[in-house]
Amino acid sequence: MGVSAPISSDVGAAVSALRAGALVALPTETVYGLAADASSAEAVARVFAAKGRPTNHPVIVHLPSVRSLDDWADDVPSWARSLAEALWPGPLTLVVPKASTVLDAVTGGQETVGLRVPAHPVTLQVLDQFGGGLAAPSANRYGRVSPTTAEHVVAEMGDALNTERGDFVLDGGACMVGVESTIVGAWDETPRLLRPGAVTAEQLTELTGLPVSADPSNVRVPGSTESHYSPASQVLAVEAHALDGVLASLAPSTAVGVIAPAGSDITSSVVRLASPTDDDDYARQLYTALRRGDSLSLDVVVAVLPQEAGVGRAVRDRLLRAANSVTA
Ligand code: TXA
Ligand code: MG
């Protein structure tokens, strides 16, 4: 085990490391991913070991451009191809029937594979030079909060990366979106929303002309298991109107952090972890705020739920999964 993984912004070093079977944590527009050569079962196995993730869970393969789609997928529905053409690079993952060459280590033995082209200039350079696909789940321990800066990756996974084997963190700054990609099941004529993200159901319908089903039946999406995205502090998710009441009900000895929209008037003595100005800003700040709550050893983080519209739906989804209790 390395002591702690170095941070670098050397794209060429990332490409060489990935070719040699090392792990490189990469910036994307959503969150940082822990990447390995998707055509090497051994490298992909090291990603699962570093995360402590069950091996039957599939990982997303990141591609350099939409032109690589047919190297990884077979029988892509035409509506899904249109989405890829319209929205890649971007925060959309398509779960499509896999090409016969895709490794079981990547798909968790399923007949489908998750694919996306991330919209981050640094990682697009890595992908272009690497040429192949990069398997990359979010660069956090299984079940924990996804990292949105290189420093968060080191805090989360530094001691699981092996610097002697060439593992490192490629720094691309803070992620612009802040929550994981929208995942759409695309194996038949019905688009299925498997995980909400910055690409919204309304956008999907507008682009495909098809209604989007919200039924993720029979697929393994660990990010949709009930407890996920969890910090160490207790998370109390509250609707905006319930904020004052919940704060008043907490014992005075409790160390409390609050995530509430800018302009919310909070009188009790709490740490203001984030004051998002809108839902995009909330998505960008959410995971940093939860991490800050942990680093301050807060007992409780009270987070106001955004409305279920736009990227607010994704923020709500992550908060409800992180939450120990919900006050409507
Ligand atoms: O924004 C993102 O999607 C980030 C960045 C790094 O790209 N990645 C990410 O990966 O969130 P991960 O592994 O933490 O979550 C990916 C989700 C998992 O819940 C996984 O089960 C699902 O995608 N997934 C991948 N392939 C799948 C498949 N063939 N069928 C169903 N779900 C799949
Ligand atoms: Mg994840």
Coordinates of C-alpha atoms and ligand atoms in Angstrom, one line a residue:
M1 CA 0.0 0.0 0.0
G2 CA 1.3 3.5 -0.8
V3 CA 1.4 6.1 1.9
S4 CA -0.8 8.5 0.2
A5 CA -1.5 9.0 -3.5
P6 CA 0.2 11.9 -5.2
I7 CA -1.9 14.5 -7.1
S8 CA -0.7 15.5 -10.5
S9 CA -2.0 17.3 -13.6
D10 CA 0.1 15.3 -16.0
V11 CA -2.2 13.9 -18.7
G12 CA 0.6 11.9 -20.4
A13 CA 1.5 10.2 -17.1
A14 CA -2.1 9.3 -16.6
V15 CA -2.2 7.6 -20.1
S16 CA 1.0 5.7 -19.4
A17 CA -0.2 4.6 -16.0
L18 CA -3.5 3.4 -17.3
R19 CA -1.7 1.4 -20.1
A20 CA 0.4 -0.2 -17.5
G21 CA -2.7 -1.4 -15.6
A22 CA -2.5 1.2 -12.8
L23 CA -5.5 3.1 -11.3
V24 CA -5.9 6.8 -12.0
A25 CA -8.6 8.9 -10.3
L26 CA -9.9 11.2 -13.0
P27 CA -12.0 14.4 -13.0
T28 CA -15.3 14.4 -14.8
E29 CA -18.0 17.1 -14.9
T30 CA -20.1 15.1 -12.4
V31 CA -17.7 13.6 -9.8
Y32 CA -14.2 12.1 -9.8
G33 CA -14.0 8.5 -11.1
L34 CA -11.5 5.8 -10.2
A35 CA -10.4 4.6 -13.7
A36 CA -8.8 1.5 -15.1
D37 CA -8.3 0.0 -18.5
A38 CA -11.8 -1.5 -19.2
S39 CA -10.2 -4.2 -21.4
S40 CA -8.0 -5.5 -18.5
A41 CA -9.9 -7.8 -16.1
E42 CA -7.0 -7.5 -13.6
A43 CA -7.0 -3.7 -13.6
V44 CA -10.8 -3.6 -13.2
A45 CA -10.5 -6.0 -10.3
R46 CA -8.2 -3.6 -8.6
V47 CA -10.8 -0.9 -8.8
F48 CA -13.3 -3.1 -7.1
A49 CA -10.8 -4.0 -4.4
A50 CA -9.8 -0.4 -3.8
K51 CA -13.5 0.7 -3.4
G52 CA -14.5 -2.3 -1.3
R53 CA -17.3 -2.8 -3.8
P54 CA -19.1 -6.2 -4.4
T55 CA -17.8 -7.7 -7.7
N56 CA -21.2 -8.3 -9.2
H57 CA -21.9 -4.6 -9.5
P58 CA -21.3 -3.2 -13.0
V59 CA -19.2 -0.1 -13.7
I60 CA -19.6 2.6 -16.3
V61 CA -17.1 2.5 -19.2
H62 CA -16.0 6.0 -20.3
L63 CA -15.4 6.5 -24.0
P64 CA -13.5 9.2 -25.9
S65 CA -16.4 10.0 -28.2
V66 CA -19.8 8.8 -29.5
R67 CA -17.9 7.2 -32.4
S68 CA -16.7 4.5 -30.0
L69 CA -20.3 3.5 -29.1
D70 CA -20.5 0.5 -31.4
D71 CA -17.2 -0.9 -30.2
W72 CA -18.8 -1.5 -26.8
A73 CA -22.5 -1.9 -27.6
D74 CA -24.7 -4.1 -29.9
D75 CA -28.2 -3.2 -31.1
V76 CA -28.4 0.3 -29.7
P77 CA -32.0 1.5 -29.9
S78 CA -32.2 4.4 -32.4
W79 CA -33.6 6.7 -29.7
A80 CA -30.6 6.0 -27.5
R81 CA -28.2 6.7 -30.3
S82 CA -29.9 10.1 -30.8
L83 CA -29.4 10.8 -27.1
A84 CA -25.7 10.0 -27.3
E85 CA -25.3 12.2 -30.3
A86 CA -27.2 15.1 -28.7
L87 CA -25.8 14.9 -25.1
W88 CA -22.3 13.4 -25.3
P89 CA -19.9 14.6 -23.9
G90 CA -22.2 15.2 -21.0
P91 CA -23.7 13.8 -17.7
L92 CA -25.6 10.9 -19.3
T93 CA -24.9 7.2 -19.0
L94 CA -26.7 4.8 -21.4
V95 CA -27.1 1.2 -20.3
V96 CA -27.2 -0.7 -23.6
P97 CA -26.9 -4.3 -24.8
K98 CA -23.1 -5.1 -24.5
A99 CA -20.8 -6.1 -27.4
S100 CA -19.6 -9.7 -27.0
T101 CA -16.1 -8.5 -26.2
V102 CA -17.0 -6.5 -23.1
L103 CA -15.6 -8.2 -20.0
D104 CA -17.8 -9.7 -17.2
A105 CA -15.6 -7.8 -14.7
V106 CA -17.1 -4.6 -16.2
T107 CA -20.8 -5.7 -16.5
G108 CA -21.0 -7.7 -13.4
G109 CA -22.0 -10.6 -15.6
Q110 CA -25.0 -8.8 -17.1
E111 CA -25.9 -8.6 -20.7
T112 CA -25.8 -4.8 -20.7
V113 CA -23.0 -2.2 -20.3
G114 CA -23.1 1.4 -19.0
L115 CA -21.4 3.9 -21.3
R116 CA -20.8 7.6 -21.3
V117 CA -18.5 10.3 -22.7
P118 CA -17.6 12.7 -19.8
A119 CA -17.5 16.4 -20.5
H120 CA -14.2 17.3 -18.8
P121 CA -11.4 18.7 -21.0
V122 CA -8.6 16.9 -19.0
T123 CA -10.3 13.5 -19.0
L124 CA -11.2 13.9 -22.7
Q125 CA -7.5 14.3 -23.5
V126 CA -6.7 11.2 -21.5
L127 CA -9.4 9.2 -23.3
D128 CA -8.3 10.5 -26.7
Q129 CA -4.7 9.5 -26.1
F130 CA -5.6 6.2 -24.4
G131 CA -7.9 5.3 -27.3
G132 CA -9.9 2.6 -25.4
G133 CA -12.5 2.6 -22.8
L134 CA -11.9 3.4 -19.1
A135 CA -14.0 1.6 -16.5
A136 CA -14.6 4.1 -13.7
P137 CA -17.0 4.1 -10.7
S138 CA -17.1 7.2 -8.5
A139 CA -13.8 7.4 -6.6
N140 CA -15.2 6.8 -3.1
R141 CA -15.4 3.8 -0.8
Y142 CA -18.5 1.7 -1.4
G143 CA -21.6 3.4 -0.1
R144 CA -19.9 6.7 0.8
V145 CA -20.0 10.3 -0.6
S146 CA -18.6 10.8 -4.1
P147 CA -15.6 13.1 -4.4
T148 CA -15.8 16.3 -6.3
T149 CA -12.1 17.5 -5.9
A150 CA -8.8 15.8 -6.2
E151 CA -8.2 16.5 -2.5
H152 CA -11.4 14.7 -1.7
V153 CA -10.3 11.7 -3.6
V154 CA -7.1 11.5 -1.6
A155 CA -9.0 11.9 1.7
E156 CA -11.4 9.2 0.6
M157 CA -9.1 6.6 -1.1
G158 CA -5.5 7.8 -0.7
D159 CA -4.4 4.7 1.3
A160 CA -6.2 2.3 -1.1
L161 CA -4.1 3.6 -4.1
N162 CA -0.8 1.9 -4.6
T163 CA 1.8 4.6 -5.6
E164 CA 4.4 1.9 -6.2
R165 CA 2.3 0.5 -9.0
G166 CA 1.8 3.9 -10.4
D167 CA -1.7 4.8 -9.1
F168 CA -2.4 8.5 -8.7
V169 CA -5.0 11.3 -8.8
L170 CA -5.2 13.5 -11.9
D171 CA -6.3 16.9 -10.8
G172 CA -8.9 18.7 -12.9
G173 CA -10.2 21.1 -10.3
A174 CA -13.7 21.1 -8.8
C175 CA -16.4 19.2 -10.7
M176 CA -18.9 21.6 -12.4
V177 CA -22.0 19.5 -12.0
G178 CA -21.3 17.8 -8.6
V179 CA -23.8 14.9 -8.7
E180 CA -23.4 11.6 -10.7
S181 CA -24.6 11.2 -14.2
T182 CA -28.2 10.5 -15.2
I183 CA -28.5 6.8 -16.0
V184 CA -30.9 5.7 -18.7
G185 CA -31.7 2.0 -19.4
A186 CA -31.6 1.7 -23.2
W187 CA -32.1 -2.0 -24.1
D188 CA -35.5 -1.8 -25.7
E189 CA -38.0 0.8 -27.0
T190 CA -38.6 2.3 -23.5
P191 CA -36.2 4.7 -22.0
R192 CA -35.9 3.9 -18.3
L193 CA -34.6 6.5 -15.8
L194 CA -32.4 4.4 -13.5
R195 CA -30.7 7.3 -11.6
P196 CA -31.6 11.0 -11.9
G197 CA -28.9 13.5 -12.7
A198 CA -28.3 16.8 -14.4
V199 CA -29.9 15.5 -17.7
T200 CA -33.6 15.6 -16.7
A201 CA -36.5 13.3 -17.7
E202 CA -38.1 16.3 -19.4
Q203 CA -35.0 16.7 -21.6
L204 CA -35.0 13.0 -22.4
T205 CA -38.6 13.1 -23.5
E206 CA -38.1 16.2 -25.5
L207 CA -35.1 14.7 -27.4
T208 CA -36.6 11.2 -28.0
G209 CA -40.3 12.0 -28.2
L210 CA -40.8 9.0 -25.9
P211 CA -42.2 8.9 -22.3
V212 CA -39.6 8.0 -19.8
S213 CA -40.3 5.1 -17.4
A214 CA -39.1 5.5 -13.8
D215 CA -39.1 1.8 -13.1
P216 CA -35.6 0.4 -12.5
S217 CA -36.8 -3.2 -12.2
N218 CA -34.4 -6.1 -12.4
V219 CA -31.2 -4.0 -12.7
R220 CA -28.3 -3.7 -10.3
V221 CA -27.7 -0.1 -9.6
P222 CA -25.9 0.1 -6.3
G223 CA -26.4 3.8 -6.2
S224 CA -30.1 3.0 -5.9
T225 CA -29.7 0.8 -2.9
E226 CA -31.3 2.5 0.0
S227 CA -28.4 3.6 2.1
H228 CA -25.8 5.3 -0.2
Y229 CA -24.0 8.5 -0.5
S230 CA -23.6 8.5 3.3
P231 CA -21.4 10.7 5.4
A232 CA -20.5 9.9 9.0
S233 CA -22.8 12.6 10.4
Q234 CA -26.5 11.8 10.7
V235 CA -28.4 13.4 7.9
L236 CA -31.8 14.9 8.5
A237 CA -33.5 15.7 5.2
V238 CA -36.3 18.3 5.7
E239 CA -38.8 20.1 3.4
A240 CA -38.1 23.8 3.5
H241 CA -41.2 24.7 5.7
A242 CA -40.1 22.1 8.4
L243 CA -36.6 23.5 8.8
D244 CA -37.2 25.7 11.9
G245 CA -39.2 23.1 13.7
V246 CA -36.5 20.4 13.2
L247 CA -33.7 22.7 14.3
A248 CA -35.8 23.7 17.4
S249 CA -36.3 20.0 18.3
L250 CA -32.5 19.2 18.5
A251 CA -30.9 19.0 21.9
P252 CA -28.7 22.1 22.6
S253 CA -25.6 19.9 23.0
T254 CA -25.9 18.6 19.4
A255 CA -23.3 19.9 17.0
V256 CA -25.5 20.8 14.0
G257 CA -24.7 21.8 10.4
V258 CA -27.2 23.2 8.0
I259 CA -27.5 23.1 4.2
A260 CA -30.3 25.6 3.3
P261 CA -30.9 27.9 0.4
A262 CA -29.2 31.3 0.4
G263 CA -31.5 33.8 2.2
S264 CA -33.0 31.3 4.6
D265 CA -33.1 32.9 8.0
I266 CA -31.6 30.6 10.6
T267 CA -31.5 31.9 14.2
S268 CA -30.2 29.0 16.2
S269 CA -26.5 28.4 16.5
V270 CA -25.5 26.1 13.7
V271 CA -22.7 25.8 11.2
R272 CA -23.8 26.9 7.8
L273 CA -22.3 24.2 5.5
A274 CA -23.7 25.6 2.3
S275 CA -26.1 28.3 1.1
P276 CA -26.9 27.3 -2.5
T277 CA -28.3 30.1 -4.7
D278 CA -30.2 27.6 -7.0
D279 CA -30.5 23.9 -7.7
D280 CA -27.4 23.8 -10.0
D281 CA -25.4 25.4 -7.2
Y282 CA -26.9 23.0 -4.7
A283 CA -25.7 20.0 -6.8
R284 CA -22.2 21.5 -7.1
Q285 CA -21.9 22.1 -3.3
L286 CA -23.8 19.1 -1.9
Y287 CA -20.9 16.6 -1.4
T288 CA -18.4 19.2 -0.3
A289 CA -20.9 20.3 2.3
L290 CA -21.5 16.8 3.6
R291 CA -17.7 16.1 3.7
R292 CA -17.2 19.4 5.6
G293 CA -19.8 18.2 8.2
D294 CA -17.7 15.1 8.7
S295 CA -14.4 17.0 9.0
L296 CA -16.0 19.2 11.6
S297 CA -17.2 16.1 13.4
L298 CA -20.8 17.4 13.4
D299 CA -23.4 15.1 15.0
V300 CA -26.1 16.1 12.6
V301 CA -26.5 17.7 9.2
V302 CA -29.9 19.2 8.5
A303 CA -30.4 19.6 4.7
V304 CA -33.3 21.3 3.0
L305 CA -34.7 19.2 0.1
P306 CA -35.0 21.1 -3.2
Q307 CA -38.1 20.9 -5.3
E308 CA -38.4 17.9 -7.6
A309 CA -37.6 19.7 -10.8
G310 CA -34.5 19.9 -13.0
V311 CA -31.3 18.8 -11.2
G312 CA -33.2 19.4 -8.0
R313 CA -34.6 15.9 -8.5
A314 CA -31.1 14.4 -8.4
V315 CA -30.1 16.4 -5.3
R316 CA -33.3 15.2 -3.6
D317 CA -32.6 11.6 -4.6
R318 CA -29.1 11.7 -3.1
L319 CA -30.2 13.5 0.1
L320 CA -33.0 10.9 0.6
R321 CA -30.6 8.1 0.2
A322 CA -28.0 9.7 2.6
A323 CA -30.7 10.6 5.1
N324 CA -31.2 8.9 8.5
S325 CA -34.6 10.6 8.7
V326 CA -36.9 12.7 6.5
T327 CA -39.3 15.4 7.7
A328 CA -42.0 16.3 5.2
Ligands
TXA1 O1 -21.2 10.5 -13.1 C1 -21.0 9.3 -13.0 O2 -21.7 8.5 -13.5 C2 -19.7 8.9 -12.3 C3 -18.5 9.4 -13.1 C4 -17.2 9.0 -12.5 O3 -18.7 9.0 -14.5 N1 -19.7 7.5 -12.1 C5 -20.4 6.8 -11.3 O4 -20.1 5.5 -11.2 O5 -21.3 7.4 -10.6 P1 -20.7 4.5 -10.1 O6 -20.1 3.2 -10.4 O7 -20.5 5.1 -8.8 O8 -22.2 4.4 -10.4 C6 -22.6 3.9 -11.7 C7 -23.9 3.3 -11.6 C8 -23.9 2.2 -10.7 O9 -25.0 2.3 -9.8 C9 -24.0 1.0 -11.6 O10 -24.7 -0.1 -11.0 C10 -24.7 1.5 -12.8 O11 -24.1 2.7 -12.9 N2 -24.5 0.7 -13.9 C11 -23.3 0.6 -14.6 N3 -23.5 -0.4 -15.6 C12 -24.7 -0.9 -15.5 C13 -25.5 -1.9 -16.1 N4 -25.0 -2.6 -17.1 N5 -26.7 -2.1 -15.7 C14 -27.3 -1.4 -14.7 N6 -26.6 -0.4 -14.0 C15 -25.4 -0.2 -14.4
MG2 MG -20.8 5.7 -6.9

